[in-house]
Coordinates of C-alpha atoms in Angstrom, one line a residue:
X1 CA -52.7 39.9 -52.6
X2 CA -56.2 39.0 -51.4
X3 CA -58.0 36.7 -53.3
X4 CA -60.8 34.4 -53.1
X5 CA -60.5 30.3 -52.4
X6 CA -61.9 29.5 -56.0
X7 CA -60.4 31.9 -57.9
X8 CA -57.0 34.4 -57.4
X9 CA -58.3 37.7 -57.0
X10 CA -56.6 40.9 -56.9
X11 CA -58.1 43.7 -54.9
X12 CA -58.6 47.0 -56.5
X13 CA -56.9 45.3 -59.5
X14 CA -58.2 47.6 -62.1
X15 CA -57.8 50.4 -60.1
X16 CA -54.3 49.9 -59.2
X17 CA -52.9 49.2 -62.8
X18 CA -55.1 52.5 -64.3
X19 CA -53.3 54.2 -61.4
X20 CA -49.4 53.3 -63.0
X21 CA -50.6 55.1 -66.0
X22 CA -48.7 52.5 -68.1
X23 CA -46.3 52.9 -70.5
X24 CA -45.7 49.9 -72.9
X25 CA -42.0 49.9 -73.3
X26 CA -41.4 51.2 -69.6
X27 CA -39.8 49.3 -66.5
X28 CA -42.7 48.0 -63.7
X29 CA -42.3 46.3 -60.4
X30 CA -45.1 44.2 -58.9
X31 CA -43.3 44.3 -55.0
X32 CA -46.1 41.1 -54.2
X33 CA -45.9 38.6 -56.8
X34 CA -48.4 36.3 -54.7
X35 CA -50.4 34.1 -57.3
X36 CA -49.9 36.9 -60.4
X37 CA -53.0 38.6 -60.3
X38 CA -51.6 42.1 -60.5
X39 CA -48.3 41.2 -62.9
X40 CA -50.6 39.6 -65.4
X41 CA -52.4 42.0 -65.8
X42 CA -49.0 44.6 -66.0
X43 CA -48.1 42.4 -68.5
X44 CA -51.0 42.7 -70.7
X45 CA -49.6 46.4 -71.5
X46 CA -46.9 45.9 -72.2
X47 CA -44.6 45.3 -75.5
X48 CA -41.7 43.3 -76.0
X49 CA -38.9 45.6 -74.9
X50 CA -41.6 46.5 -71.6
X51 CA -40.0 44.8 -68.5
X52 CA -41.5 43.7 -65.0
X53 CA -40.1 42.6 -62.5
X54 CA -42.1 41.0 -59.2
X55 CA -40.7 39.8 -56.4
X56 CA -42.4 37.8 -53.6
X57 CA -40.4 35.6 -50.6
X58 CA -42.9 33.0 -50.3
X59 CA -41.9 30.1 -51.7
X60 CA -45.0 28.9 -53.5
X61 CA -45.7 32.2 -55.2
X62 CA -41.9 32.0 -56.7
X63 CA -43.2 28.5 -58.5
X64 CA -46.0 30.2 -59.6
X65 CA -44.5 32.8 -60.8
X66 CA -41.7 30.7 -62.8
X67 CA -45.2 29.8 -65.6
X68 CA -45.1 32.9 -66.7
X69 CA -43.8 33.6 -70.2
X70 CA -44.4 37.0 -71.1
X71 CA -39.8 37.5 -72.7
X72 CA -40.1 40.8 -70.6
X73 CA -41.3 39.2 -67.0
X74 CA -38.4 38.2 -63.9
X75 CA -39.2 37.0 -60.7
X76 CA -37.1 37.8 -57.6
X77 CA -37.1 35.4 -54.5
X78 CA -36.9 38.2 -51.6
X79 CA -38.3 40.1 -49.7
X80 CA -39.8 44.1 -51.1
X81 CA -37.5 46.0 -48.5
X82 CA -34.3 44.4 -50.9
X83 CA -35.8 47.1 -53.6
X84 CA -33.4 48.6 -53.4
X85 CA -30.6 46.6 -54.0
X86 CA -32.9 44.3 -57.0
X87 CA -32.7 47.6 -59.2
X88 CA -29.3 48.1 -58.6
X89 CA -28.1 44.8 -60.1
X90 CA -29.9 45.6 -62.8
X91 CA -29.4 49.3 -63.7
X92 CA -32.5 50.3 -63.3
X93 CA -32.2 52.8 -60.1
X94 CA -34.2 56.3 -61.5
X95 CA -35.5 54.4 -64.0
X96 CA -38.7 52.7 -63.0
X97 CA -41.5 53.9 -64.3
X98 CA -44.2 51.9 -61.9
X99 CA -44.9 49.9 -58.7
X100 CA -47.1 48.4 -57.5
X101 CA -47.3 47.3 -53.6
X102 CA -50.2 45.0 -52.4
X103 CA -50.0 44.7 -48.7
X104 CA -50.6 42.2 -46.0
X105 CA -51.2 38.2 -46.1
X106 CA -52.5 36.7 -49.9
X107 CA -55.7 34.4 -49.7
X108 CA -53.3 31.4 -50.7
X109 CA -51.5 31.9 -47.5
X110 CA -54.6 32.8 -45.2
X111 CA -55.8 29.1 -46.9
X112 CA -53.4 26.7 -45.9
X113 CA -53.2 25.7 -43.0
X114 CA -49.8 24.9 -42.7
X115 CA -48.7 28.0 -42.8
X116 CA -50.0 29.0 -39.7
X117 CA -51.9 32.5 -40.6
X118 CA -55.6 31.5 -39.7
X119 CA -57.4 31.2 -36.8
X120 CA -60.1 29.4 -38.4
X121 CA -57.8 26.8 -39.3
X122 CA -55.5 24.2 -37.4
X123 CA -51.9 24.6 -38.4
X124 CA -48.7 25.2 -37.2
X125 CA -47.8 28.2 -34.9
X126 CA -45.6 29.6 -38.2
X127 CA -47.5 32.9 -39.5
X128 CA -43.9 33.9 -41.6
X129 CA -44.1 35.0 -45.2
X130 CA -41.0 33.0 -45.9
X131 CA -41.0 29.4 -44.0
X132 CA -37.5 29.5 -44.5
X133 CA -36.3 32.5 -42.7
X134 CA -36.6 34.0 -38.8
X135 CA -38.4 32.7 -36.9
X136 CA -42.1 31.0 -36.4
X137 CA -44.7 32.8 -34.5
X138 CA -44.3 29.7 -32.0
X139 CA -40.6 30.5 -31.5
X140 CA -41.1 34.2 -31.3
X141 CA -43.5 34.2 -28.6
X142 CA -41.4 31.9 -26.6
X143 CA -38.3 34.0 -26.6
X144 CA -40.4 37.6 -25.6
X145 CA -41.2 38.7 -22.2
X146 CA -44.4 39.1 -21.1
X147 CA -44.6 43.0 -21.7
X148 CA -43.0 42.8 -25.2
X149 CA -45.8 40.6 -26.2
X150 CA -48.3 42.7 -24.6
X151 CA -47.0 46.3 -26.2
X152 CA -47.1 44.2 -29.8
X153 CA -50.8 43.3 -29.0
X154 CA -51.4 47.0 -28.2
X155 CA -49.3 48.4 -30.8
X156 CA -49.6 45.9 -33.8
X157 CA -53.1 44.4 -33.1
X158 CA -55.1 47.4 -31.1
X159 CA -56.2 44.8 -29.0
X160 CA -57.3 46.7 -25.9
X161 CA -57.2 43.5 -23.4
X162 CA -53.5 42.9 -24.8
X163 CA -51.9 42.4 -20.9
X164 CA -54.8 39.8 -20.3
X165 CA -53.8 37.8 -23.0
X166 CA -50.4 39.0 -23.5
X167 CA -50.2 36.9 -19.6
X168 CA -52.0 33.7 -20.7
X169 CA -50.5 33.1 -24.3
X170 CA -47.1 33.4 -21.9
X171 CA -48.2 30.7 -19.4
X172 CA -49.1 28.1 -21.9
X173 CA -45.6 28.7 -24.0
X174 CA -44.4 28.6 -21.0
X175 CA -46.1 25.1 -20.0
X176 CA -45.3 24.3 -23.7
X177 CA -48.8 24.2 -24.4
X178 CA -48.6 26.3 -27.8
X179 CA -48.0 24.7 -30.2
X180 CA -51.1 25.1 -32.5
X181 CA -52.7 28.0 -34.5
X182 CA -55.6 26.5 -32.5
X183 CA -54.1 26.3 -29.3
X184 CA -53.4 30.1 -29.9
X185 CA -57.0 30.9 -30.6
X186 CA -57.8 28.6 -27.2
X187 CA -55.4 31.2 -25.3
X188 CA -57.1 34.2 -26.4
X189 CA -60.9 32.9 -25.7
X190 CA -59.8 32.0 -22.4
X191 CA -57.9 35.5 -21.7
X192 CA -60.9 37.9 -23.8
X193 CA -63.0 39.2 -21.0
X194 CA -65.7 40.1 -23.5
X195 CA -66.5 39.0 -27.1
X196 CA -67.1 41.3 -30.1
X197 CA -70.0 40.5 -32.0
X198 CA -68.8 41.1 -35.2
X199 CA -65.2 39.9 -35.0
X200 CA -63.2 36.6 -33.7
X201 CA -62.0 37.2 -30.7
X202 CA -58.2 36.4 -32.0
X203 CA -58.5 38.5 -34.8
X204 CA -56.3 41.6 -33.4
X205 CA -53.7 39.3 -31.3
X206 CA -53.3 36.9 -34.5
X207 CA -53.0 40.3 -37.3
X208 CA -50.3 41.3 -34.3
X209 CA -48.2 38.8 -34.0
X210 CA -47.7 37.9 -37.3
X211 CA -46.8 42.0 -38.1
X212 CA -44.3 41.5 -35.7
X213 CA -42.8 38.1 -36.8
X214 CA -42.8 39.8 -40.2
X215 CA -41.3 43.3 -39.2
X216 CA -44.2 44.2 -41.7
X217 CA -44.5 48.2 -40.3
X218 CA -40.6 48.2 -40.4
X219 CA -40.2 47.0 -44.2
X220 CA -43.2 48.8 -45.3
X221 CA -41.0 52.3 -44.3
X222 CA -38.2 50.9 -45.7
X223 CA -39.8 50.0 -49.2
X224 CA -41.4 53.4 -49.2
X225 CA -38.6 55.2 -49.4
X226 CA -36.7 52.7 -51.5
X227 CA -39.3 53.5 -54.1
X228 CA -38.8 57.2 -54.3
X229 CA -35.0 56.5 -55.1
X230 CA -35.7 54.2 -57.7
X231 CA -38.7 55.7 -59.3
X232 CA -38.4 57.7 -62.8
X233 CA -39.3 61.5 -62.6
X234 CA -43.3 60.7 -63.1
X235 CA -43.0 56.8 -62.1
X236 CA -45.7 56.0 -60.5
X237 CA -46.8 54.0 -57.3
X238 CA -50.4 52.0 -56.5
X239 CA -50.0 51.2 -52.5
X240 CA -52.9 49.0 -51.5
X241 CA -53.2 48.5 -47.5
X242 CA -55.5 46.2 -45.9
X243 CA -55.4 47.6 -42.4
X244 CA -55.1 51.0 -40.6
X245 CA -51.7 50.5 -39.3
X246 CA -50.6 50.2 -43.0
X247 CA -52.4 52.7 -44.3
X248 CA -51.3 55.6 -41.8
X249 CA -47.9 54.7 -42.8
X250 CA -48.6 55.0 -46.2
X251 CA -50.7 57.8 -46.1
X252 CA -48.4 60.0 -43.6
X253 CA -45.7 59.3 -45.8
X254 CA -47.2 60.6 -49.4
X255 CA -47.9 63.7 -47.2
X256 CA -44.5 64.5 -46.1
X257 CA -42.9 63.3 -49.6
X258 CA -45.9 65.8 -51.4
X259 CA -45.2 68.7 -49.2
X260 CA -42.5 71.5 -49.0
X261 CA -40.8 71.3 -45.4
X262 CA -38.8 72.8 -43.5
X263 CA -36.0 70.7 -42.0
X264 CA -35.3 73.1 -38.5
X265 CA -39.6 74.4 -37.7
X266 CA -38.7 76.1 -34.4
X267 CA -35.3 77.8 -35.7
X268 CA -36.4 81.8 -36.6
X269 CA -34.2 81.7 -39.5
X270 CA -35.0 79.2 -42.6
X271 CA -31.9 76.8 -42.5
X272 CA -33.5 74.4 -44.5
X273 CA -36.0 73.0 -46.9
X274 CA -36.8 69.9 -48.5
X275 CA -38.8 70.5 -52.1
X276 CA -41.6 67.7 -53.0
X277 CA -40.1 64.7 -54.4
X278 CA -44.3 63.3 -55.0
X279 CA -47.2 64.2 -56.1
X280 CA -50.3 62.3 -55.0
X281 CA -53.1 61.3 -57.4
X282 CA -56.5 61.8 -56.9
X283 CA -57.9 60.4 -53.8
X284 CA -57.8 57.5 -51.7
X285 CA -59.7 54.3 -53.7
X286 CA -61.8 51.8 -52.1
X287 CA -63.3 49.0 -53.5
X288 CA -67.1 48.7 -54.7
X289 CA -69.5 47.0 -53.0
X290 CA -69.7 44.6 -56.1
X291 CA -66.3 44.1 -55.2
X292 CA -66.6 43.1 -51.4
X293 CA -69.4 41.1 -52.6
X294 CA -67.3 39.0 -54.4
X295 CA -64.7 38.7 -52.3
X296 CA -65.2 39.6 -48.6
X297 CA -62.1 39.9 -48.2
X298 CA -61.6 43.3 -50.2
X299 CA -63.7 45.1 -47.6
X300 CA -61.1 47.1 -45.7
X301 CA -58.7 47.9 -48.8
X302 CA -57.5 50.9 -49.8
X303 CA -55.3 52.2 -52.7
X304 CA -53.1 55.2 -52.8
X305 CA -51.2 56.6 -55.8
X306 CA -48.4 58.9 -56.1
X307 CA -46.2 60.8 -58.9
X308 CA -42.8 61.1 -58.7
X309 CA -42.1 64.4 -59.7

C-alpha cells in the first residue's frame, strides 16, 4: 500500500501479481484495497466469470474502491483478520485461488495529516487504520502505564531508549500536553539522548505505537493462518512487509507451514506429525533500485510467496 504523493504506487506490484500465477476465471483476494493499485491490476487478468474481492477498513479507500467497475470486483469494509468469516458468506472457503497482502500504512494515510500517522506532519494524535473504531493513539497512551508503553517501544519500535521516552511521552499525557502528532515528536526529541543521523528521531516510537493501536503483529497471525484455510490446493499468496517485525512473522510462518513437524520433539516415540500444508516460491523479492528511486518509500519491502499444496 505504499505509494508516492503524485501518483498511487504499488510496491513490488509486478512482482506480487506474477507471483499469484493467475488464473482468469479463478477467485482473488486483494486483503489491502488502499487506493487500488494491486486490485487493478488483478483485474486486468481476469474474465468475466473471474472474481476479486479486496477489503480495506479505512474509510476513504472503501470510496475509492466503490469506482471500480470490473462485474467481477466487491469490496469489503473490514478489517483482513475477518478473512475468514468474508469467504464464508460467500462460499468460497478452499476455494481461493490467490491473495494478496500488502502490509503496513498506504502513502494516502502517511499523507494526511489528519490522520495522525506522520511525524513530519501536524495532525491529530489518531494513527488508527479505521477512524471509526478503538481507540486513537492519544487515547491509548493515556490509559497505559508507564512500563506498558515502554515494552511496546522496545517490542514494536526497537527503540533502544524506550524507558526514557516511554517516562516523558507519560508526563505530558499526563499534564495533558499530548495532544498533537507534533507534540508527540516534541516528547521524543526531548527524551532521545542521542540522534541518528540517518533517521528521525520518532521514527521507531511513532512505527510502535501505531502497531500497537492497530494490533497489527496480532492480525497479521491471524490472517496468515486464515489464508491457509481458505486457500485452493495451489492458491497462492504474495505477502509484502515493510518492516522486520512483519517480515519475521511472515517468514517464520512459511517455514513452519513448508516443513514436516513433529507435534511432541522431546517425546522418544513419534506421537505426531503435521505434513506441509505450503510450499514456498522462489526467494524472497526486493524491489530494484529503479524502484526505490521512484518511490523512496519501497526501500525496505519485501515479498514472499507461497503454494498451497
Amino acid at each position: 500500500m505504499e505509494e508516492t504523493q503524485t501518483i498511487h504506487y504499488s510496491v513490488l506490484l509486478h512482482e506480487s501479481i506474477e507471483g499469484l500465477a493467475i488464473k482468469p476465471e479463478g477467485i482473488y483476494i486483494d486483503g489491502t484495497f488502499g487506493r487500488g493499485g494491486h486490485s487493478r491490476q488483478i483485474l486486468k487478468y481476469l474474465n468475466d466469470k473471474g472474481q476479486l474481492l479486496a477489503i480495506d477498513q479505512d474509510p476513504e479507500a472503501i470510496a475509492f474502491a466503490e469506482q471500480m467497475t470490473h462485474p467481477g470486483f466487491q469490496i469489503q469494509h473490514g478489517s483482513f483478520e475477518a478473512l475468514e468469516e468474508f469467504c464464508e458468506a460467500r462460499g468460497w472457503v478452499g476455494r481461493v485461488d490467490g491473495i494478496l497482502l500488502d502490509l503496513g500504512v498506504s502513502s494516502p494515510q502517511l499523507d494526511d495529516a489528519e490522520r495522525g500517522f506522520s511525524f513530519m506532519r501536524e495532525g491529530p494524535l489518531d494513527m488508527r487504520m479505521n477512524p471509526q473504531q478503538g481507540l486513537s493513539a492519544k487515547d491509548w497512551i493515556a490509559q497505559v502505564d508507564e512500563k506498558t508503553l515502554s515494552q511496546v517501544l522496545r517490542q514494536y519500535g526497537e527503540e533502544k531508549f524506550s524507558g526514557r521516552i516511554a517516562r516523558v511521552i507519560k508526563e505530558w499525557s499526563d499534564a495533558d500536553k499530548l495532544h498533537t502528532t507534533l507534540d508527540l515528536v516534541e516528547a521524543i526529541k526531548i527524551a532521545a539522548p542521542k540522534v541518528d543521523k540517518n533517521k528521525h528521531p520518532a521514527t521507531r516510537s511513532f512505527q510502535a505505537i501505531r502497531i500497537a493501536v492497530n494490533r497489527e503483529l496480532d492480525v497479521l497471525k491471524s490472517v496468515l493462518e486464515s489464508a491457509v484455510k481458505v486457500l485452493a490446493t495451489q492458491g497462492r499468496m504474495s505477502i509484502i512487509s515493510f518492516h522486520s517485525l512483519e517480515d519475521r512473522i511472515v517468514k517464520q510462518f512459511l517455514r513452519d507451514q513448508s516443513t514436516l513437524r513433529d507435534l511432541f520433539p522431546d517425546s522418544p516415540v513419534q506421537l505426531a506429525v503435521v505434513e506441509p500444508v505450503l510450499n514456498r516460491i522462489g526467494k524472497p523479492i526486493f524491489p530494484s533500485d529503479e524502484e526505490c528511486r521512484l518511490n523512496p518509500r519501497s526501500r525496505s519491502a519485501v515479498l514472499r510467496v507461497a503454494e498451497k499444496i
